[in-house]
XYZ file of C-alpha atoms in Angstrom:
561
model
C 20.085 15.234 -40.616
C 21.755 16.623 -37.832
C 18.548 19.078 -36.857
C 16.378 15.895 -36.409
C 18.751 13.605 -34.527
C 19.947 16.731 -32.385
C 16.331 17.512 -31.645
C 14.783 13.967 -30.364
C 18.154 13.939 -28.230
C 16.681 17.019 -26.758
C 13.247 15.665 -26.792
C 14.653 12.505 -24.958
C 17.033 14.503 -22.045
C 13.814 16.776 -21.450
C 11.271 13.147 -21.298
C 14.195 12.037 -18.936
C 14.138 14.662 -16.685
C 10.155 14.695 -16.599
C 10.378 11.331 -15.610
C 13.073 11.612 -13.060
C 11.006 14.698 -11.071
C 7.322 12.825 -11.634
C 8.951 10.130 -9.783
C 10.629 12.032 -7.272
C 7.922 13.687 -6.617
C 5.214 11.042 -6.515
C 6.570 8.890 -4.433
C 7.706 12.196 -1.862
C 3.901 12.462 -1.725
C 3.874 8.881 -0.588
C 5.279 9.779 2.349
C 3.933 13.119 3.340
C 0.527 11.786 2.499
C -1.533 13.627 5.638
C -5.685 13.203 6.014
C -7.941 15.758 4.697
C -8.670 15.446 8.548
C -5.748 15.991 10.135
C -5.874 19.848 10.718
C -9.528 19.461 11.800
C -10.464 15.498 13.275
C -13.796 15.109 14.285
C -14.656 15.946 17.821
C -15.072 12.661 19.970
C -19.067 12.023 21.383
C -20.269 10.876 24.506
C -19.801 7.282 25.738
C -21.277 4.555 23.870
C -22.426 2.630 26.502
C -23.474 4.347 29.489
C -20.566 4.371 32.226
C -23.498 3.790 34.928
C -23.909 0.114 33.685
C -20.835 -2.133 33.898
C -19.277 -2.714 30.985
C -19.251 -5.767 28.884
C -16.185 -6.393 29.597
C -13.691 -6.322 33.059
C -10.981 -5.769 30.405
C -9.399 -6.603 27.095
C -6.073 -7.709 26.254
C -5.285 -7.272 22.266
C -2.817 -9.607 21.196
C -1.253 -7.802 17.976
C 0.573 -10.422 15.601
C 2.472 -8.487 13.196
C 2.291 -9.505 9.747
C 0.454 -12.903 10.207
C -0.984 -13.926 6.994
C -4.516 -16.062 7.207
C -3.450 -19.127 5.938
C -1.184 -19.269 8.657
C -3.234 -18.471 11.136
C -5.938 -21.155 10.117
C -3.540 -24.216 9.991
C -3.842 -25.713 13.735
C -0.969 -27.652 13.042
C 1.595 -24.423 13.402
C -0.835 -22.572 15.571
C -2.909 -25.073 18.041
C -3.873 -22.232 20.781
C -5.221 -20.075 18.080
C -7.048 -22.747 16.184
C -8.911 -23.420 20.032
C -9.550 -19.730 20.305
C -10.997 -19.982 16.567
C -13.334 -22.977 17.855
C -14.300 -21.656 21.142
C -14.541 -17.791 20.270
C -15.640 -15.168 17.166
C -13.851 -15.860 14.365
C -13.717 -14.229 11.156
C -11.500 -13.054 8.300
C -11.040 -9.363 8.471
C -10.343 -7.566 5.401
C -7.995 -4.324 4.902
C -6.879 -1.476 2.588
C -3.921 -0.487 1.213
C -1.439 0.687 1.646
C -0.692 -3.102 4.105
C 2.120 -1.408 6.130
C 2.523 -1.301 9.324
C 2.122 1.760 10.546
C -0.886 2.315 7.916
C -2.603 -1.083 9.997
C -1.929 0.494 13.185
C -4.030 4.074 12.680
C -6.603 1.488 11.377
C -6.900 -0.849 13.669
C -6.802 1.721 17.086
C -8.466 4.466 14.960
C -10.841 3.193 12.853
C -10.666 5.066 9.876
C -9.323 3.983 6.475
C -6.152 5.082 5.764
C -7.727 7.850 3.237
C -8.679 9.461 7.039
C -6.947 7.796 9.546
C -3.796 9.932 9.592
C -1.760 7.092 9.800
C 0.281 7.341 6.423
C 0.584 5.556 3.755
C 4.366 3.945 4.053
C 6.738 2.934 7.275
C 8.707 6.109 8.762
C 11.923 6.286 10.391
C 11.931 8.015 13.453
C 12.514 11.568 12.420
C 9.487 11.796 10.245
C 7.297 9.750 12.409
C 4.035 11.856 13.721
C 1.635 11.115 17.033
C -2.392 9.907 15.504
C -3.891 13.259 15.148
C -7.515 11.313 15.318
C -9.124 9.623 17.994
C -8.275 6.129 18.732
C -8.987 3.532 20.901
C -5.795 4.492 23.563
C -7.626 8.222 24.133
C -11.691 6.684 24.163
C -10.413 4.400 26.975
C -9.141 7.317 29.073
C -11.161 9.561 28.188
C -14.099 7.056 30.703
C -11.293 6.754 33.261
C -10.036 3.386 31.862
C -6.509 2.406 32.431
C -3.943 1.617 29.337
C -0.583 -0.346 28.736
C 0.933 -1.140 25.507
C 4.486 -3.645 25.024
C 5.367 -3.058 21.455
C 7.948 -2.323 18.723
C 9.233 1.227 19.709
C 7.669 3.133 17.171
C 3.970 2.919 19.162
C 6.437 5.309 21.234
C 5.964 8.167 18.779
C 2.631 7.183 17.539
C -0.035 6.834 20.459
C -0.689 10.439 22.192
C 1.131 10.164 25.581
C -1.528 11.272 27.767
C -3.523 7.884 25.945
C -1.273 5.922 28.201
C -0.895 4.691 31.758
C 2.038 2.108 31.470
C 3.901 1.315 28.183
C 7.077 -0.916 27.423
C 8.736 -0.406 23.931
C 12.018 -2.189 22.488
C 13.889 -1.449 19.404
C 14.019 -4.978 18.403
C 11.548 -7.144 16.157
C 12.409 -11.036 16.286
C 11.638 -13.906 18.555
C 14.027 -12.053 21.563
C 11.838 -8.848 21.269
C 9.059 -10.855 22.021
C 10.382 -12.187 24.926
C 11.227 -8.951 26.019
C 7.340 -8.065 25.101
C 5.899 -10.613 27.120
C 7.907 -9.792 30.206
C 6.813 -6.609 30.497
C 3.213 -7.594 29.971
C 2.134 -10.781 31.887
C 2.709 -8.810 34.955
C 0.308 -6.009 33.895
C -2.460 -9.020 33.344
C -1.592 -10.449 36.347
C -2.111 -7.646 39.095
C -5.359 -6.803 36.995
C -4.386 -2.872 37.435
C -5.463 -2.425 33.596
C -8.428 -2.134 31.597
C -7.052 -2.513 27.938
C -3.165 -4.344 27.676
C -1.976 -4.360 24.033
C 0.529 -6.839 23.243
C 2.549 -6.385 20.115
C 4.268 -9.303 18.851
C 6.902 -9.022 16.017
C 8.893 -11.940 14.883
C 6.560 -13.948 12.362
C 6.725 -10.538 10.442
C 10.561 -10.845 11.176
C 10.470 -13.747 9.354
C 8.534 -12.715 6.198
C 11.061 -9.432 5.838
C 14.639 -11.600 6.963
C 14.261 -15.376 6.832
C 12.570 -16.025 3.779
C 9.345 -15.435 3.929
C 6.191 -17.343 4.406
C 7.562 -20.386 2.361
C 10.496 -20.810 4.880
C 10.116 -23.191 7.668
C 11.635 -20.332 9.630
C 8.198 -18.551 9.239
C 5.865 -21.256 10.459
C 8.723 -21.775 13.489
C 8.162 -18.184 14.698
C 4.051 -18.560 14.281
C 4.671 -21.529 16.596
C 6.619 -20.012 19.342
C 4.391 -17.006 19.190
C 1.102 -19.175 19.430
C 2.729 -20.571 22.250
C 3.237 -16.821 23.438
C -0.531 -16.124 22.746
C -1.204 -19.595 25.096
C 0.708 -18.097 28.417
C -1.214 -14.766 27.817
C -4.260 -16.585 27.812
C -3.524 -18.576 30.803
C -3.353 -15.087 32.645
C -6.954 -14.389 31.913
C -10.424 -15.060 32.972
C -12.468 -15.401 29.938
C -15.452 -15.442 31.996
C -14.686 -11.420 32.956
C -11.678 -10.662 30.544
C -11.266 -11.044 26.388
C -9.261 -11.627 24.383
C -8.642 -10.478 20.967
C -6.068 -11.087 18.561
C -5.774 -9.941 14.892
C -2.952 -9.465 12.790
C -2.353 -5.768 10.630
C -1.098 -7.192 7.445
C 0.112 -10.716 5.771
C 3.002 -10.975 3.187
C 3.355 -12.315 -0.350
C 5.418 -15.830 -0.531
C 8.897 -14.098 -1.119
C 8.061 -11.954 2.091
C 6.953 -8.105 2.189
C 3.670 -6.211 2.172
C 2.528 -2.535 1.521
C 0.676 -3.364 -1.728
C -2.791 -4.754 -2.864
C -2.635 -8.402 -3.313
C -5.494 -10.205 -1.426
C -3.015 -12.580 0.825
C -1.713 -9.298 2.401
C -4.923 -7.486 3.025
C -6.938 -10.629 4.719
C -6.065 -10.746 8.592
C -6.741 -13.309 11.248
C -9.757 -11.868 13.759
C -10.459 -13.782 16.736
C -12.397 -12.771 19.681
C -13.089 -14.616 22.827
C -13.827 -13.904 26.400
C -16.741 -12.026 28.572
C -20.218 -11.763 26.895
C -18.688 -12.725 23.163
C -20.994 -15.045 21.292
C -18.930 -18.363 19.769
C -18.941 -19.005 15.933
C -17.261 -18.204 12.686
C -18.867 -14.692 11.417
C -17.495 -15.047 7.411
C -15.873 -11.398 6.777
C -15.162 -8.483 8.755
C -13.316 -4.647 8.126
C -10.564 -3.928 10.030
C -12.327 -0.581 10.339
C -14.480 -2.606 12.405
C -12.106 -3.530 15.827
C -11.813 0.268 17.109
C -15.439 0.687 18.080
C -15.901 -3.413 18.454
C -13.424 -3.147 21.252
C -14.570 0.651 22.751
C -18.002 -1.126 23.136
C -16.386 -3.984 25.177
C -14.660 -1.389 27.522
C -17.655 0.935 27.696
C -16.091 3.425 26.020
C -17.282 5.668 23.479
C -16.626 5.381 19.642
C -13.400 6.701 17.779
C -14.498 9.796 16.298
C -12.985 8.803 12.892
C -14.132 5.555 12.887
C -15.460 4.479 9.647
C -16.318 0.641 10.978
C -19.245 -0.536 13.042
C -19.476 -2.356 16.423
C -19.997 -6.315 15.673
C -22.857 -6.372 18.024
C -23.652 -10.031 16.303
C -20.765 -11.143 18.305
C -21.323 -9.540 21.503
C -24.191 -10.112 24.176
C -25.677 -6.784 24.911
C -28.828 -5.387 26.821
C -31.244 -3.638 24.832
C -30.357 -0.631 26.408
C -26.961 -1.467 25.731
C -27.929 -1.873 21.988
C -30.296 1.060 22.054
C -27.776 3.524 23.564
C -24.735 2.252 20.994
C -26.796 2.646 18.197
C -27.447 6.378 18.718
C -23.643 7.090 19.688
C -22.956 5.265 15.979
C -25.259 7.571 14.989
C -24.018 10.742 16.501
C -20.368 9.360 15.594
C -21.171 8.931 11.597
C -23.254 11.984 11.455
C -20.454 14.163 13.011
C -17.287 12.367 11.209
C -19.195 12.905 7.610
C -20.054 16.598 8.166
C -16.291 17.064 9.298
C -14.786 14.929 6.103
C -17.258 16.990 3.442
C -15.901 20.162 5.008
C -12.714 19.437 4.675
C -12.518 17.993 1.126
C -14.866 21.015 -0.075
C -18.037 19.157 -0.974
C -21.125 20.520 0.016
C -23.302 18.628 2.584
C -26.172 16.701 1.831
C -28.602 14.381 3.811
C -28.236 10.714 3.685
C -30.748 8.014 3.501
C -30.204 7.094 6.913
C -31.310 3.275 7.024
C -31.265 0.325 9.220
C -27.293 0.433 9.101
C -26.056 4.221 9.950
C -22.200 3.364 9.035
C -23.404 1.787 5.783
C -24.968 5.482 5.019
C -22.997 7.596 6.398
C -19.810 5.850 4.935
C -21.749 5.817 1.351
C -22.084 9.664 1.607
C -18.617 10.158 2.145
C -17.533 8.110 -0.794
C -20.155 9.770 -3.117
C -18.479 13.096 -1.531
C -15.064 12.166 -2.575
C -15.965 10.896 -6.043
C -17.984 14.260 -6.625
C -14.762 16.165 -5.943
C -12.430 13.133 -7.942
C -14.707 13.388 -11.306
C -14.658 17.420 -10.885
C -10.841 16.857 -10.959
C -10.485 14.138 -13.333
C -12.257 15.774 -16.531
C -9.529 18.189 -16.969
C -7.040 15.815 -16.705
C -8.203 13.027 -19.136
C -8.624 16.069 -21.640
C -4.595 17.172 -21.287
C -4.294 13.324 -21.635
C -5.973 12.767 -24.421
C -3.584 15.586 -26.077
C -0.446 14.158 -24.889
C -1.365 10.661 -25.930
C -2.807 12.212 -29.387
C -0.218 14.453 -30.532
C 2.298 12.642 -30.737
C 0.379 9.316 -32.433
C -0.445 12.105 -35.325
C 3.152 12.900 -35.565
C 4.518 9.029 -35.928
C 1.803 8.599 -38.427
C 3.078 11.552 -40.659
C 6.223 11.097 -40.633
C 7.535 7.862 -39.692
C 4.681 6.098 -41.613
C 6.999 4.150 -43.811
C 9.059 2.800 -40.857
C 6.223 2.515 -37.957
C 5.599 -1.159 -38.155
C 9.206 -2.195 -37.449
C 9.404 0.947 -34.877
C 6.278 -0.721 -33.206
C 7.136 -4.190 -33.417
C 10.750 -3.020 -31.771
C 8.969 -1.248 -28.930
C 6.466 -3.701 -27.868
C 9.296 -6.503 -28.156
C 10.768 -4.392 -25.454
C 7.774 -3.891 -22.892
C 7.031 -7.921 -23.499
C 10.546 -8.810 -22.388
C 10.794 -6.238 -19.559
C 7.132 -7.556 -18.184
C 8.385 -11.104 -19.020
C 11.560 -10.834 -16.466
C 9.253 -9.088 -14.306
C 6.697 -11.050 -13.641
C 7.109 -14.553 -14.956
C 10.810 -14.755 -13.941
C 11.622 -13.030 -10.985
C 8.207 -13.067 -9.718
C 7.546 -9.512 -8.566
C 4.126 -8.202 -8.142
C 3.008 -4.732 -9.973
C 2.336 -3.266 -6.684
C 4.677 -1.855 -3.428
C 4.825 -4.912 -1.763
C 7.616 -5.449 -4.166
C 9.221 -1.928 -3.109
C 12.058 -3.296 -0.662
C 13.544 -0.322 -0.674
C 14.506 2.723 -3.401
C 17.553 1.636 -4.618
C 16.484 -1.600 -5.191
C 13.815 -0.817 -7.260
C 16.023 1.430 -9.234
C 18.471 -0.861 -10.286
C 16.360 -3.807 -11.228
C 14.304 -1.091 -13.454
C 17.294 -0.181 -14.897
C 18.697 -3.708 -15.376
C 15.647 -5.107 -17.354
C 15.146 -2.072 -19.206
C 18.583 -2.688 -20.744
C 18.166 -6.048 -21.413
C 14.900 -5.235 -22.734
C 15.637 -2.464 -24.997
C 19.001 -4.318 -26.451
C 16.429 -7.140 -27.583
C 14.163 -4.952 -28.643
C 16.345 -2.533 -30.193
C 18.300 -5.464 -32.286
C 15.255 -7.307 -33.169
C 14.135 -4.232 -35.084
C 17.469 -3.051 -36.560
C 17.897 -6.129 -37.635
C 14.858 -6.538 -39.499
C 14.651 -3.252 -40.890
C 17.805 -3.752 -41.956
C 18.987 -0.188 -40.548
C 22.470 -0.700 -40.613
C 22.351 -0.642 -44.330
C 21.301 2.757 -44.152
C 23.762 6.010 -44.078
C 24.953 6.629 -40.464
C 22.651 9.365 -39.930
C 19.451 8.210 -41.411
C 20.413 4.768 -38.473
C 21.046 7.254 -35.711
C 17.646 8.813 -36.353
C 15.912 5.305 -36.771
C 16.954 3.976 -33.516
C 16.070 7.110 -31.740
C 12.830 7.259 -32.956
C 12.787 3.880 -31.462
C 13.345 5.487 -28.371
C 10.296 7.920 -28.635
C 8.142 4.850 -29.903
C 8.923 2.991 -27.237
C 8.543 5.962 -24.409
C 4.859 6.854 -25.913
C 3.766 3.179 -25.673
C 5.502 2.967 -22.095
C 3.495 6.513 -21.034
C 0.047 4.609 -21.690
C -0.865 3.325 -18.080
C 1.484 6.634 -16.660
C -1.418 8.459 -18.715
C -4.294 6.640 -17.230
C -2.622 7.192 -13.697
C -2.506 10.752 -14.028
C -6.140 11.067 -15.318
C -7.142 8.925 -11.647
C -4.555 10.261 -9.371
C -2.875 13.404 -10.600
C 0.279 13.694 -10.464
C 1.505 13.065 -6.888
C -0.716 12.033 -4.613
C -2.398 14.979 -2.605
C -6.040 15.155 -0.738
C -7.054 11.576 -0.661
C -5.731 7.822 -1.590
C -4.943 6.997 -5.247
C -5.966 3.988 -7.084
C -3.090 1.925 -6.164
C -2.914 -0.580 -9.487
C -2.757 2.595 -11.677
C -0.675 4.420 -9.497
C 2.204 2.293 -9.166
C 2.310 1.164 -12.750
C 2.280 4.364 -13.434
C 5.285 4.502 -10.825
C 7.095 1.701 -12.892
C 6.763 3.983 -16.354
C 8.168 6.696 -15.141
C 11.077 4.560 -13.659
C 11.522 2.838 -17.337
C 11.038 5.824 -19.228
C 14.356 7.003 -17.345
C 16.659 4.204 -18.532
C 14.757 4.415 -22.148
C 16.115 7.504 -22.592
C 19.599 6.737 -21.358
C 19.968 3.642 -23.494
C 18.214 5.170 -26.410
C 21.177 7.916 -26.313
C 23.625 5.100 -25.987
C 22.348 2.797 -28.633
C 21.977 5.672 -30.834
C 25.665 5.973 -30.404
C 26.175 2.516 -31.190
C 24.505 2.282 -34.337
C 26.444 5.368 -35.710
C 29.556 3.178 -34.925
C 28.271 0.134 -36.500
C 26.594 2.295 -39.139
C 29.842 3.777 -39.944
C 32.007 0.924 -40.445
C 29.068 -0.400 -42.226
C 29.294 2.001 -44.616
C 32.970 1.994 -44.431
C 32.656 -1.715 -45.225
C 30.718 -1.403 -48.618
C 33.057 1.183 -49.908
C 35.665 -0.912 -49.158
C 34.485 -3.501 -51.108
C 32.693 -1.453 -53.646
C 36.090 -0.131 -54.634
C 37.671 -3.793 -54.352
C 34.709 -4.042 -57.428
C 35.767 -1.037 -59.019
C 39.095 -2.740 -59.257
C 38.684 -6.353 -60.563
C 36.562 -4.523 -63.094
């Protein structure tokens, strides 16, 4: 027996260190994610409104609420001033995709583009591995027409808007409630001597509160949305709404224990509210964030983020029908020249759209048949070496564990109940990375449940089976085969990630569900394989005296005989 229980120890140290690397190495290409664009971004076009004509707008001041969440931002109650805004301006719900970080809503927001193009990233950097937006954004359109710029923001719009994209900036280190003030100092004056054509206004304490006082379910949270609507009030006041606009959005919300980054629909819904110079009042139902770069490029006269993926939302603005006429052939010229450069550069060969009523709507469908051409060219290989890792080894429990599989079974998916029962139902976490507060957190919680877990698991099943009955070596074996059981059921939704995504993610977004539960196999298949190892040294212990036992008292028999 020693062959066999030497060998699955082998089997489980090499499944260990497969695991450890995939991980490694998945979540490395996390953060080096770069656009298929980045290299090569689309050359900017001409104006979209003709720089003859005065623009809609005499300027716009974006009021940037980090990490808002909708609900929020709909009760009056906690925020009055942007409840009148709602009521007397454009309102609507604006819609994002993940990843909902920060940084990831920024290069959407100023760029347009998805964060598949944008070049934003797909996760927060520190400051050494922070890059500048390689694609055109809102900051360079605006100067690009002679338009003035100033930004007051978190200090990491330092590194990430080009520096020739700005005229006046103020940045601070901080995030909560005296950042803000700090903020709004530096910008009030900028509104007030009118010197500047777009002001941006980044505000960072309610998302203060969602990452360090509790989240949205604190009263802390709803007393920062307060104090900044009454921030968002004395920027107003500085403003002329028959000339000016204002515009205020948020870039991500947060689930109820506080954090973002994943999928969930409460932190990829946005407050969007738009009010000022030549905007038509009323409540527009559902926008794309993809949508405020060239919204808000029309309303300075500039012309349209070359990666933009979004549309202007003409049915909120008043525009002349040259106006109209001229913007729709700059979308045009914007979408045409952004697809050809996005095929190019993910290897797909060019075809001609259906061009319609709606250009973006097109365009943007060309580009997504484009990049699930070159996904299903990549996929069939991969659900084929799938198929054989999933098959294999379900022909070799079937051989030879037949006689033992049910308990094996029963033990493993014991285990994956309880770990997904702590998970979920008790501690409340969500299967995506809003739940990711950082590495080492994640780590040791995996490991923590997996333990508990696999000890229910693995006694449930020994004791059943009645293992410890069985010679020491023939129990070793049993409970690592338990092990491998429970690893191959474990791999399932790993498998079905790698047939999506690949192994690490590389040329374009993954599919995020798959992905990280994928993530969270590869993370328990680790800690199977150390407590498989250390149960299997456990039940040669108790195996041992076991047998030690019935000697014992066989020979006691043996005796009184």
């Amino acid at each position: 027996m020693r062959i066999p229980i030497l060998l699955r120890i082998l089997i489980l140290v090499l499944l260990a260190a497969v695991a450890y690397f995939w991980a490694t190495a998945l979540m490395d290409s996390l953060y080096t994610y770069r656009s298929p664009l980045a290299s090569l971004p689309p050359r900017p076009g001409q104006a979209g409104l003709s720089v003859s004509e005065t623009p809609p707008a005499r300027r716009v001041v974006y009021v940037l609420i980090d990490g808002l969440r909708i609900d929020t931002a709909l009760d009056a109650q906690i925020m009055p001033y942007l409840g009148k805004i709602r009521s007397q301006g454009a309102w609507a719900v604006m819609h994002s995709q993940p990843t909902s970080y920060s940084q990831t809503g920024y290069a959407t927001l100023f760029t347009g583009g998805w964060p598949d193009i944008s070049d934003g990233g797909l996760i927060n950097l520190d400051a050494p591995q922070l890059f500048t937006w390689t694609q055109d954004n809102l900051f360079s359109a605006a100067r690009r027409v002679g338009l003035t710029t100033a930004i007051a923001a978190h200090e990491v719009f330092r590194t990430l808007i080009p520096t020739d994209a700005l005229t006046a900036s103020y940045f601070t280190p901080r995030m909560d409630v005296l950042a803000d003030g700090e903020v709004i100092q530096a910008a009030l004056p900028w509104i007030e001597d009118g010197g500047y054509d777009l002001v941006v206004i980044h505000l960072d304490q309610v998302d203060y509160a969602g990452h360090y006082e509790g989240g949205p379910l604190d009263p802390r949270w709803n007393e920062a949305a307060r104090r900044t609507d009454d921030l968002l009030g004395e920027i107003a006041s500085r403003l002329d709404l028959s000339k000016d606009v204002l515009f205020v959005s948020s870039d991500h919300g947060h689930i109820d224990a506080g954090g973002h980054g994943g999928d969930e629909a409460i932190v990829l819904q946005q407050p969007f509210a738009l009010i000022g110079a030549r905007v038509r009042p009323g409540d527009y139902g559902d926008v794309q964030m993809v949508d405020v770069a060239p919204t808000l490029a029309a309303l300075l006269g500039a012309n349209l983020p070359a990666t933009s993926q979004g549309q202007v939302l003409k049915d909120m603005l008043e525009l002349t029908e040259n106006e109209q006429a001229m913007l729709d052939q700059a979308t045009l010229n914007q979408q045409e020249t952004l697809s050809s450069a996005y095929l190019d550069a993910i290897g797909v060969s060019p075809s001609t759209p259906q061009v319609e009523a709606d250009p973006v709507s097109s365009y943007q469908q060309l580009m997504q048949d484009a990049r699930q051409q070159r996904l299903n060219r990549e996929m069939a290989p991969r659900f084929l070496l799938a198929l054989v890792v999933l098959i294999l080894p379900l022909i070799w429990m079937i051989k030879r564990l037949r006689s033992e599989l049910f308990w094996l079974i029963g033990g493993a998916v014991l285990t994956i109940l309880v770990f997904h029962l702590r998970y979920s139902l008790m501690n409340g976490r969500t299967y995506s990375l809003s739940t990711l507060t950082s590495a080492d957190e994640i780590i040791s919680y995996v490991a923590i449940t997996v333990f508990m877990a696999g000890i229910v698991g693995w006694v449930a099943a020994l004791l059943d089976r009645g293992v410890f009955r069985l010679p020491t070596s023939s129990a070793v074996l049993w409970s690592l085969n338990l092990s491998l059981v429970t690893i191959w059921l474990v791999s399932l939704p790993l498998l079905w990630s790698f047939v999506l995504n690949g192994v690490t993610i590389s040329w374009t977004v993954p599919d995020w569900p798959s992905m990280f539960h994928g993530f969270l196999a590869l993370l328990q298949i680790l800690f199977i394989v150390l407590l498989g190892i250390v149960l299997a040294g456990v039940t040669a212990i108790i195996a041992w005296f076991q047998g030690k036992k019935s000697v014992a008292l066989a020979t006691a028999g043996d005796k009184d005989a």
